Coordinates of C-alpha atoms and ligand atoms in Angstrom, one line a residue:
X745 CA -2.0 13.3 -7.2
X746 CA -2.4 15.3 -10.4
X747 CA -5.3 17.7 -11.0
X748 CA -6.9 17.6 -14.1
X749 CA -8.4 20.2 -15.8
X750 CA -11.8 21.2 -15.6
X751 CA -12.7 21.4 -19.0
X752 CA -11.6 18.1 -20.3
X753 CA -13.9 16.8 -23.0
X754 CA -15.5 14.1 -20.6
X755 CA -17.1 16.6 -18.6
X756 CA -19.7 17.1 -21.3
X757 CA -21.4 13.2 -20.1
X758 CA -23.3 13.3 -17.6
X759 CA -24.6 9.2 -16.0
X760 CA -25.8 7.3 -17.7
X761 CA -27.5 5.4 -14.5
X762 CA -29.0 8.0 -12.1
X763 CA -28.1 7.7 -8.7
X764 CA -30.5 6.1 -5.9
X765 CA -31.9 8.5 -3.6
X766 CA -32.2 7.0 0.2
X767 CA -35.5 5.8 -0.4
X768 CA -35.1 4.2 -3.7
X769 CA -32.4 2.5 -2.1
X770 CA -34.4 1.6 0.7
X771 CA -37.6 0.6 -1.5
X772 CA -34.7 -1.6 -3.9
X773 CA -33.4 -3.5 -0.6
X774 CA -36.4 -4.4 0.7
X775 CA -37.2 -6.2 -2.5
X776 CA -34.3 -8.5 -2.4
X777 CA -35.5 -12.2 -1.2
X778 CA -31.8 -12.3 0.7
X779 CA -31.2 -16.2 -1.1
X780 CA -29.3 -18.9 0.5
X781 CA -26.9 -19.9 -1.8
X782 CA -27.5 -16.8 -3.9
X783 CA -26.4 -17.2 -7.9
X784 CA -25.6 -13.3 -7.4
X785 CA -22.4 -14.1 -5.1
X786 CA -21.1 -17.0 -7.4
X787 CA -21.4 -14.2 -10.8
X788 CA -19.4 -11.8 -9.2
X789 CA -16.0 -12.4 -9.8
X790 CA -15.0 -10.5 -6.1
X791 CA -17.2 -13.2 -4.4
X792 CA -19.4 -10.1 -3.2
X793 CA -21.8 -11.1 -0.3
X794 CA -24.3 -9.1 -2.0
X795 CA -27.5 -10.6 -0.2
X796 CA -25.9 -9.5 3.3
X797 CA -24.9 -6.2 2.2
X798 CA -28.1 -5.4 1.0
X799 CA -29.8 -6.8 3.9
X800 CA -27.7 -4.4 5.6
X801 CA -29.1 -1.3 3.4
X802 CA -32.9 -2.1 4.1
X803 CA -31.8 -2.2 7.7
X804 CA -30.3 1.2 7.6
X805 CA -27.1 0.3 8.0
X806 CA -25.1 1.6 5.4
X807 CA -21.7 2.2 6.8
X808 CA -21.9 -1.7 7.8
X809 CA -23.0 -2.5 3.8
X810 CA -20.0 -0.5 2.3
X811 CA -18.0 -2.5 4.9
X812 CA -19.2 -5.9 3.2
X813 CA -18.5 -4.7 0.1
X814 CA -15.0 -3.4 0.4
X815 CA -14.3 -6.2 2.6
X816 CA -14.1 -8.2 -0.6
X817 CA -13.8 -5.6 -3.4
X818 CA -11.6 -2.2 -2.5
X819 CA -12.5 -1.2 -5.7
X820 CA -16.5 -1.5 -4.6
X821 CA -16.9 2.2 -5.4
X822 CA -15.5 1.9 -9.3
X823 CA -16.8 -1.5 -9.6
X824 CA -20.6 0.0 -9.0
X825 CA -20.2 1.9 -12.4
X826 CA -18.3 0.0 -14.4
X827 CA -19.1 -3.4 -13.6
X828 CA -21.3 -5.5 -16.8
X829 CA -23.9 -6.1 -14.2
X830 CA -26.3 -7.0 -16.8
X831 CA -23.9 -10.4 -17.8
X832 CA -22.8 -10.9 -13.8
X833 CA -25.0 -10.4 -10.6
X834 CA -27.9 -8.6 -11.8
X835 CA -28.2 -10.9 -14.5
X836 CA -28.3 -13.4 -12.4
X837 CA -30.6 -12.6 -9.5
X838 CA -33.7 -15.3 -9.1
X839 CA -36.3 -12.6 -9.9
X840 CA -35.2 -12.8 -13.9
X841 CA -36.4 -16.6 -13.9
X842 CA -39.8 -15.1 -12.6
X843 CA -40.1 -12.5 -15.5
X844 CA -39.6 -9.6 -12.4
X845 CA -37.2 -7.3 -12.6
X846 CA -34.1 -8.3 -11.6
X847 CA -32.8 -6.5 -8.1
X848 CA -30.0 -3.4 -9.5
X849 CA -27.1 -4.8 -7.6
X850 CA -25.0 -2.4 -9.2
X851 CA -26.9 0.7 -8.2
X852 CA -27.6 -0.5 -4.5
X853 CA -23.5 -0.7 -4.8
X854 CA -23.0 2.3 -5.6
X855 CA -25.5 3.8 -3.4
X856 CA -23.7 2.7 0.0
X857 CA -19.8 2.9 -1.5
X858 CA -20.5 6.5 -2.5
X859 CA -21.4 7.1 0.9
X860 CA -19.3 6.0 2.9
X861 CA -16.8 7.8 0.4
X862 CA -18.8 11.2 1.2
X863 CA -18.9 10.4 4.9
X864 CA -14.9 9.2 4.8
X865 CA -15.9 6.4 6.6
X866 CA -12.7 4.3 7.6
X867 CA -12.4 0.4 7.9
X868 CA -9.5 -0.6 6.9
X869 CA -5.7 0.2 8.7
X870 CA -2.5 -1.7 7.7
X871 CA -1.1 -5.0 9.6
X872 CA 2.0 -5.0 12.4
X873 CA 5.1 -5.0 9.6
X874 CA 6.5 -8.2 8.9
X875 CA 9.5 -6.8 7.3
X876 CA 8.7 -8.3 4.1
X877 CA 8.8 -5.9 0.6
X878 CA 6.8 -6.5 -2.3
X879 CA 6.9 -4.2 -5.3
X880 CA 3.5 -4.3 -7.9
X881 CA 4.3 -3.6 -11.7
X882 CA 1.8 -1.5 -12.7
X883 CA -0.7 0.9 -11.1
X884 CA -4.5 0.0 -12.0
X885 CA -7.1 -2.0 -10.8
X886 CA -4.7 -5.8 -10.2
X887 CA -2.1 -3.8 -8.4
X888 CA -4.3 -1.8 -6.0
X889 CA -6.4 -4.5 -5.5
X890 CA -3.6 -7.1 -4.3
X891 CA -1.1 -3.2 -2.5
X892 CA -4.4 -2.9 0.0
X893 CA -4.4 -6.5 1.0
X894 CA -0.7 -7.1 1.8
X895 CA -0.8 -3.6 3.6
X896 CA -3.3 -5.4 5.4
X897 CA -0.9 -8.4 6.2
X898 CA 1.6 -6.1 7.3
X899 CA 3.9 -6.1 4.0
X900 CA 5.6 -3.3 2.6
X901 CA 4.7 -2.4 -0.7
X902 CA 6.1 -0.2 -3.7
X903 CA 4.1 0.2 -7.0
X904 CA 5.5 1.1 -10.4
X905 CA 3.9 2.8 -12.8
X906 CA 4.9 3.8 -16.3
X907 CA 2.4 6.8 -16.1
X908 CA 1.9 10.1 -13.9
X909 CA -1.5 8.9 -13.1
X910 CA -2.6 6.0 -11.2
X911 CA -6.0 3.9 -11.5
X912 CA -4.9 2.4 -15.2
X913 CA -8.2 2.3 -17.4
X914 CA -10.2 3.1 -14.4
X915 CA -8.8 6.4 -15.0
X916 CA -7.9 6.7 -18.8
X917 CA -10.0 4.2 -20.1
X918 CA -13.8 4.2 -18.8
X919 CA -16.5 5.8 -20.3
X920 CA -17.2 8.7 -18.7
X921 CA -21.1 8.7 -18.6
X922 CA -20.2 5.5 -16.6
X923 CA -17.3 7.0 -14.4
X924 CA -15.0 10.0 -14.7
X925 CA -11.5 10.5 -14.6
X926 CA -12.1 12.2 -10.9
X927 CA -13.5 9.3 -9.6
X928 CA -11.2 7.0 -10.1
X929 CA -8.6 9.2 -8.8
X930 CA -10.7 10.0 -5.4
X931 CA -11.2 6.0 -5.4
X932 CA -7.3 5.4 -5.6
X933 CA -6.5 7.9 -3.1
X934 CA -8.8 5.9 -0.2
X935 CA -7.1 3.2 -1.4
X936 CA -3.7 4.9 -0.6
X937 CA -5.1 5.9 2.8
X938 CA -4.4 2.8 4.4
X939 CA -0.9 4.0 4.3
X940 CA 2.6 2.3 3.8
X941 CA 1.8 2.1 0.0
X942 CA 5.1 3.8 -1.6
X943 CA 3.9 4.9 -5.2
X944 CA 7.1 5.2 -8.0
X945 CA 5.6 6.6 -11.2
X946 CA 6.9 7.7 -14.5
X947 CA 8.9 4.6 -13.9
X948 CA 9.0 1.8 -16.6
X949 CA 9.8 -2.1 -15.7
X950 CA 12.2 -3.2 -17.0
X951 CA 13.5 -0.6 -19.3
X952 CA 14.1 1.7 -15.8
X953 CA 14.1 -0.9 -13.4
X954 CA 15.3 -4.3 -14.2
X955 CA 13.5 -7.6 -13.1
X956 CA 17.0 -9.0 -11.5
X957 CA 17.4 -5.4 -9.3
X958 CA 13.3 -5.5 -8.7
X959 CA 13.9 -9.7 -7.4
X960 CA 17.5 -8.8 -5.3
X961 CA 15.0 -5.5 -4.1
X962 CA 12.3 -7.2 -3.1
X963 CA 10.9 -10.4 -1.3
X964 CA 8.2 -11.0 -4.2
X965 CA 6.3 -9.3 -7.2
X966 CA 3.0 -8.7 -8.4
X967 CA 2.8 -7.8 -12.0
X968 CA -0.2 -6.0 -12.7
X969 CA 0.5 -4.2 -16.2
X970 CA -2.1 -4.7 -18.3
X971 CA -2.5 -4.3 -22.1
X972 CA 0.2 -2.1 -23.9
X973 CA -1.1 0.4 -27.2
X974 CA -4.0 0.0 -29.2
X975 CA -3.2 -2.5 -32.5
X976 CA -3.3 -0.5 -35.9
X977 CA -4.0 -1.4 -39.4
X978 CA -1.8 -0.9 -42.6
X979 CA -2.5 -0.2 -46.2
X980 CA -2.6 2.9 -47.9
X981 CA -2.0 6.4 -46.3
X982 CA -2.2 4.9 -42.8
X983 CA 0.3 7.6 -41.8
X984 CA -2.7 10.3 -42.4
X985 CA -3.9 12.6 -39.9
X986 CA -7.1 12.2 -37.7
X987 CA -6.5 7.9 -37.1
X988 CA -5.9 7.1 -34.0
X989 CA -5.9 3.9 -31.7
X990 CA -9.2 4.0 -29.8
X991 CA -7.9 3.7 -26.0
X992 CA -5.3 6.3 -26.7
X993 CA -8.1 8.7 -28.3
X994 CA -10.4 7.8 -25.3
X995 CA -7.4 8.4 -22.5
X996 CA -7.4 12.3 -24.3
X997 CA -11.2 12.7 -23.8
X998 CA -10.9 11.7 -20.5
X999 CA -8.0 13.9 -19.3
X1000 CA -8.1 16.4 -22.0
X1001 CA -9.5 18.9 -24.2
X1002 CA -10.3 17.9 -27.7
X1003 CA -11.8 20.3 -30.1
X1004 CA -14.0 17.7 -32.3
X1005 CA -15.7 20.8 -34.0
X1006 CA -14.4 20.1 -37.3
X1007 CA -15.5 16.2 -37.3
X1008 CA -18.4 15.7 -39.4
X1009 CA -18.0 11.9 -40.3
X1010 CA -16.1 9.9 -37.1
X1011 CA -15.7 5.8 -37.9
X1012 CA -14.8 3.5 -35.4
X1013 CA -13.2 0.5 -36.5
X1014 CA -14.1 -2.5 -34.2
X1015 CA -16.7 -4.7 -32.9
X1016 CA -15.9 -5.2 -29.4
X1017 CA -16.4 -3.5 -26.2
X1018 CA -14.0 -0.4 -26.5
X1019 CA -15.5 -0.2 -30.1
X1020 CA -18.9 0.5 -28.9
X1021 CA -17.5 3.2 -26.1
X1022 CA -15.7 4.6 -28.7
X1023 CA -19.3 5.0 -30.8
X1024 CA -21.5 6.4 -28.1
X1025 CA -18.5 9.0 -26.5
X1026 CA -18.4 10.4 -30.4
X1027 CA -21.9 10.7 -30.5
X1028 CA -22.1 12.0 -27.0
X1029 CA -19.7 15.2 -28.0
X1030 CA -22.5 15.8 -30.9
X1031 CA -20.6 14.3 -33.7
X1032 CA -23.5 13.8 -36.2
X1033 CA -22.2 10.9 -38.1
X1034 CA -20.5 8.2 -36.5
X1035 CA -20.2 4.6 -38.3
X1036 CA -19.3 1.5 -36.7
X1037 CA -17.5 -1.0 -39.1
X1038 CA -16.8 -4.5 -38.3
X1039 CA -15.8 -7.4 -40.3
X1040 CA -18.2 -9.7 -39.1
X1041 CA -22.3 -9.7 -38.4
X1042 CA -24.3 -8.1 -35.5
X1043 CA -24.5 -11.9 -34.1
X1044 CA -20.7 -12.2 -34.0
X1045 CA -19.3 -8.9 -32.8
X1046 CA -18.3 -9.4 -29.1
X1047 CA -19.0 -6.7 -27.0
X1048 CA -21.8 -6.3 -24.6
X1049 CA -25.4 -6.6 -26.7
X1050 CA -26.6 -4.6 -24.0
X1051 CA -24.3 -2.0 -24.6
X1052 CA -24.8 -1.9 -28.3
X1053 CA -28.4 -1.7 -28.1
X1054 CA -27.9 1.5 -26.1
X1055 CA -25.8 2.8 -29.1
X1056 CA -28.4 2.0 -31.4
X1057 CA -31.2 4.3 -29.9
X1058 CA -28.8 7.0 -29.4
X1059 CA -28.2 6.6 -33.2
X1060 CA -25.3 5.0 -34.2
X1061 CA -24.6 3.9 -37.6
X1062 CA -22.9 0.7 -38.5
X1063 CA -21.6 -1.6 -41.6
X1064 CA -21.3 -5.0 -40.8
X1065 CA -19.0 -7.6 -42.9
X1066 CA -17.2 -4.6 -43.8
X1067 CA -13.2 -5.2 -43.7
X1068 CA -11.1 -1.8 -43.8
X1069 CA -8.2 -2.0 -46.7
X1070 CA -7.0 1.6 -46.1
X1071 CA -7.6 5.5 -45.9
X1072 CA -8.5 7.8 -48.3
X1073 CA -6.2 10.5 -47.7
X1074 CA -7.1 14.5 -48.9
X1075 CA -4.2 16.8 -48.1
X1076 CA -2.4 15.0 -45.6
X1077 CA -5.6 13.8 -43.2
X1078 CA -8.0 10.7 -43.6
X1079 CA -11.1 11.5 -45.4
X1080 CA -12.5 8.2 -45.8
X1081 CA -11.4 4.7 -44.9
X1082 CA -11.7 1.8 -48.1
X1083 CA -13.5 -1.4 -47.1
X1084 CA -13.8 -4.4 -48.8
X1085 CA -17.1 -6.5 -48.3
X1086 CA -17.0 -10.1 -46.5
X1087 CA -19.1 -12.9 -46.7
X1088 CA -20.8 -14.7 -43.3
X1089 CA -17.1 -17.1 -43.2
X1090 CA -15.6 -14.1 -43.2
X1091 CA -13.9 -13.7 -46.4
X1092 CA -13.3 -11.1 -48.3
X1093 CA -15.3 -10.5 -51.3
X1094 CA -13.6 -9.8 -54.4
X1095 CA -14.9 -6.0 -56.2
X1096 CA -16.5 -5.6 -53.4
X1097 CA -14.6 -2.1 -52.6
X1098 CA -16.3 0.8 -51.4
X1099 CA -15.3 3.9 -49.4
X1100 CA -17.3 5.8 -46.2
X1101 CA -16.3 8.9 -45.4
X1102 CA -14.6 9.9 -42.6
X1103 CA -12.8 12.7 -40.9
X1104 CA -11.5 10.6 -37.7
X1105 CA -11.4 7.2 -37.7
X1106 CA -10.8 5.3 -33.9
X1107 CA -8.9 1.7 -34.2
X1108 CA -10.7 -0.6 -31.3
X1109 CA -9.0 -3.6 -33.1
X1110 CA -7.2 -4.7 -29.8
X1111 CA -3.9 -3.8 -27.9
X1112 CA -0.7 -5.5 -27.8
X1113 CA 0.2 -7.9 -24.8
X1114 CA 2.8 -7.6 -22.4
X1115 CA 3.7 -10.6 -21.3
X1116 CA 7.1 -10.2 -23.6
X1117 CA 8.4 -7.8 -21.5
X1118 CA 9.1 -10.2 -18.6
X1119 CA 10.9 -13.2 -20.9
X1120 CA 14.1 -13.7 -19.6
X1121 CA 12.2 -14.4 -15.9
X1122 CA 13.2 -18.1 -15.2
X1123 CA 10.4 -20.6 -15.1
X1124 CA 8.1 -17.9 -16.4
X1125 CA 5.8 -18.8 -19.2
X1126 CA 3.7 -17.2 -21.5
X1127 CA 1.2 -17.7 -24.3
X1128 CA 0.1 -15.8 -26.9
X1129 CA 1.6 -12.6 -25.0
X1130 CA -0.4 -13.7 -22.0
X1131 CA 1.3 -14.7 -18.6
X1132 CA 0.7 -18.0 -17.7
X1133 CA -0.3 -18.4 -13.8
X1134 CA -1.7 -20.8 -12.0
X1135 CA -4.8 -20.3 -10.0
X1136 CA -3.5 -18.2 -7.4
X1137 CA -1.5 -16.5 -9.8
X1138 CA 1.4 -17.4 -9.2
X1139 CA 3.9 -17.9 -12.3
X1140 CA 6.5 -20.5 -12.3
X1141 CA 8.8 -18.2 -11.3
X1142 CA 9.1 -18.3 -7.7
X1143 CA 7.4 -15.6 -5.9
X1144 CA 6.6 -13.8 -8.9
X1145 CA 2.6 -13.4 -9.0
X1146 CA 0.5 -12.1 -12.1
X1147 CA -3.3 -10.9 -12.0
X1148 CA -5.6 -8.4 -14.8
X1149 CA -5.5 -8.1 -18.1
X1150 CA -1.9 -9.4 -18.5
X1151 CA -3.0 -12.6 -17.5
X1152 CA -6.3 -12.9 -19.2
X1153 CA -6.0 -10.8 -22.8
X1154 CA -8.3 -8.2 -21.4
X1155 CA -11.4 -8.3 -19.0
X1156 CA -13.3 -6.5 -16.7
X1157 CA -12.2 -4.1 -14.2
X1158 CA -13.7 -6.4 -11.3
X1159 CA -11.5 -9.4 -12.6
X1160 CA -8.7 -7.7 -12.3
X1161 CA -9.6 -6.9 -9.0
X1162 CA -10.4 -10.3 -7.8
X1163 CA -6.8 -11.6 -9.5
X1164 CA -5.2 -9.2 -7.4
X1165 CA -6.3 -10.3 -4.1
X1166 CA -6.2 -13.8 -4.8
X1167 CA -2.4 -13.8 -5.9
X1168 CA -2.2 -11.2 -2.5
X1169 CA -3.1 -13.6 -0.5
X1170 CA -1.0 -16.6 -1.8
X1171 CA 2.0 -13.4 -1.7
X1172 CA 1.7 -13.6 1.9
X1173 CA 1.6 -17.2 2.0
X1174 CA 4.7 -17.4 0.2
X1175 CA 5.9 -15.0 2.6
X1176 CA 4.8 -16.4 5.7
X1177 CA 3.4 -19.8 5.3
X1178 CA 0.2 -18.4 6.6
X1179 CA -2.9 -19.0 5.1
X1180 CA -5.0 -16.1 6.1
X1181 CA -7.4 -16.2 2.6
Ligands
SF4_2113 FE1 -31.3 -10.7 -3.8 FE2 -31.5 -11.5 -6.4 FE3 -29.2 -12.0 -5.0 FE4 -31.5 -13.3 -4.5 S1 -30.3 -13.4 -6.4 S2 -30.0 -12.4 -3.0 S3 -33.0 -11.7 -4.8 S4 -30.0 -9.9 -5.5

């Protein structure tokens, strides 16, 4: 596994969410009302039994409540930090229909998966080989997910990955007062621990490695390959300097060095999720000015308003109904991006022009889809770039299985997770015609 540097720009975050101490964890546990039927479990996209693995905490077994956890998620550790817990199981709990604080799910998570990471607890050991192969297209979240559980049958398993690094955004993509870069790479290393899990990167399906070899190769496939690159705009001077496609600038704070010394005025074109990161990782390396713009109102963007709120108070700027046209250019680098104003239908209002300044200017305006790169698959369909599966992710061509964002345009980490074991588990069907789910 690659080592990466110790001055990369992320280091500067430090977590947003504090850590639980033992007896804030124990004081958190005890408050839980352990439901029957609890609306946490059905949010959680990993089926979590979260009552039972806090139960566990306030009974002081902690190696037993990482155990519950990881028995459904593997990614339990990364899923603590990243997870929208405020739209799934913490939103959720009973308490917020009684005006009480909710239970913090997501901390209690984190409290017994980082320690059982920190004690190298072990629970997990591959099944007797069945002499089956199955490769997995990609290396994040999806493809570790579904790798652990057919180790766990007993398969043999290869992952590709375009990249040096694996984890996908979990490693390049998170913000890193959330998680780090490190983490994610300490998370896919226990992952890899079960052993048996061959790991091909720098390889790139199917420019390197054609579907028809990987189908002769292998007894199925997972394809877990996410988005591709981040969308750009035209118009005028969009070849300037200092634009860049959000996720890509995001992957360099994460892994790299970036001198942002010079940036006075930073705009982030976007309204979603990534946009928002994007805002509060600009402010968070002390870049004075930073400006959301986004073509529609506060009401209508669509990431997380819990998220945004937290970019407000740590002073984020934004202009709303505000379409970008192009980039003022000065000497061969952006220094201002021209917007047009729209109306509430979203239409663009005629001399409405106008120009904000800007030194750096982040595209979160979406990425491509994939799904393209496997036409020629027989029986395989896709949608709008998407892969069409059905709901064990299984495509229509046989014993080819699909989970993550290249199924679903882009979610959380913990759905691609989820999609990842499910289709594992109807791989081994396939395999075996037994159903061990
Ligand atoms: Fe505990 Fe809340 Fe889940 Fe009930 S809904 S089991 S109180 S976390």
């Amino acid at each position: 596994m690659s080592k990466l540097p110790e001055d990369r720009t992320e280091n500067v975050f430090i977590d947003f969410k504090k850590p639980y101490t033992t007896s804030q964890a124990l004081a958190e546990a005890n408050r839980c009302l352990y439901c029957y039927d609890a609306p946490c479990i059905t949010a959680c996209p990993t089926s979590i039994d979260i009552p039972k693995f806090i139960r566990r905490i306030a009974n002081d077994n902690v190696r037993g409540s990482a155990q519950t956890i990881f028995e459904s998620n593997i990614l339990g550790m990364s899923c603590a930090r990243v997870c929208p817990v405020e739209t799934l199981c913490v939103g959720s709990c009973v308490y917020n229909e009684m005006d009480i604080p909710p239970i913090q799910i997501g901390k209690l998570q984190r409290f017994s998966t980082d320690r059982a990471f920190e004690k190298g607890w072990d629970y997990f050991e591959a099944g007797p080989d069945t002499g089956k192969k199955v490769a997995l297209i990609g290396g994040g979240p999806a493809s570790l997910s579904a790798a652990h559980r057919l180790r766990r049958f007993g398969h043999q398993v290869t992952i590709y990955e375009r990249d040096e690094l694996l984890g996908g955004l979990n490693t390049t993509g998170v913000a890193p007062y959330k998680m780090k870069a490190d983490a994610s790479l300490t998370e896919v290393e226990w992952i890899l621990s079960i052993g048996g899990i061959e790991v091909k990167t720098g390889v790139e399906v199917p420019k390197d490695i054609s579907w028809e070899e990987l189908r002769a190769e292998y007894d199925a496939i997972f394809v877990g390959f996410g988005l591709g690159k981040d969308s750009y705009l035209k118009g005028d001077n969009a070849e300037a300097s200092g634009i860049y496609g959000a996720v890509d600038y995001i992957a360099k704070m994460k892994l790299e060095q970036l001198d942002v010394s010079s940036v006075k005025h930073a705009v982030v074109v976007g309204g979603g999720n990534t946009a928002i990161d994007a805002v509060r990782e600009l402010l968070g390396v002390d870049i004075q000015n930073v400006t959301m713009v986004y073509r529609g109102g506060e009401h209508q963007m669509s990431g997380y308003v819990h998220e945004w709120a937290e970019a407000k108070k740590e002073n984020a700027q934004v202009s709303w109904r505000s379409q970008p046209v192009g980039f003022v250019e000065t000497d061969g680098a952006v220094s201002g991006l021209h917007c047009k104003k729209m109306d509430e239908h979203k239409k663009i209002i005629e001399g409405s022009d106008f120009e904000i300044p800007a030194d750096l200017v982040l595209l979160a305006i979406g990425q491509g889809k994939q799904g393209d790169l496997m036409s020629g698959l027989p029986g395989l369909e896709i949608e709008w770039g998407k892969v069409v599966v059905d709901e064990h992710g299984a495509t229509g061509c046989p014993g080819v299985y699909a989970g993550g964002d290249c199924i679903n345009g882009g979610k959380e980490v913990v759905n691609a997770t989820a999609d990842g074991d499910v289709a594992a588990q109807a791989i081994h069907t396939f395999l075996t015609g037994e159903n061990n789910g």
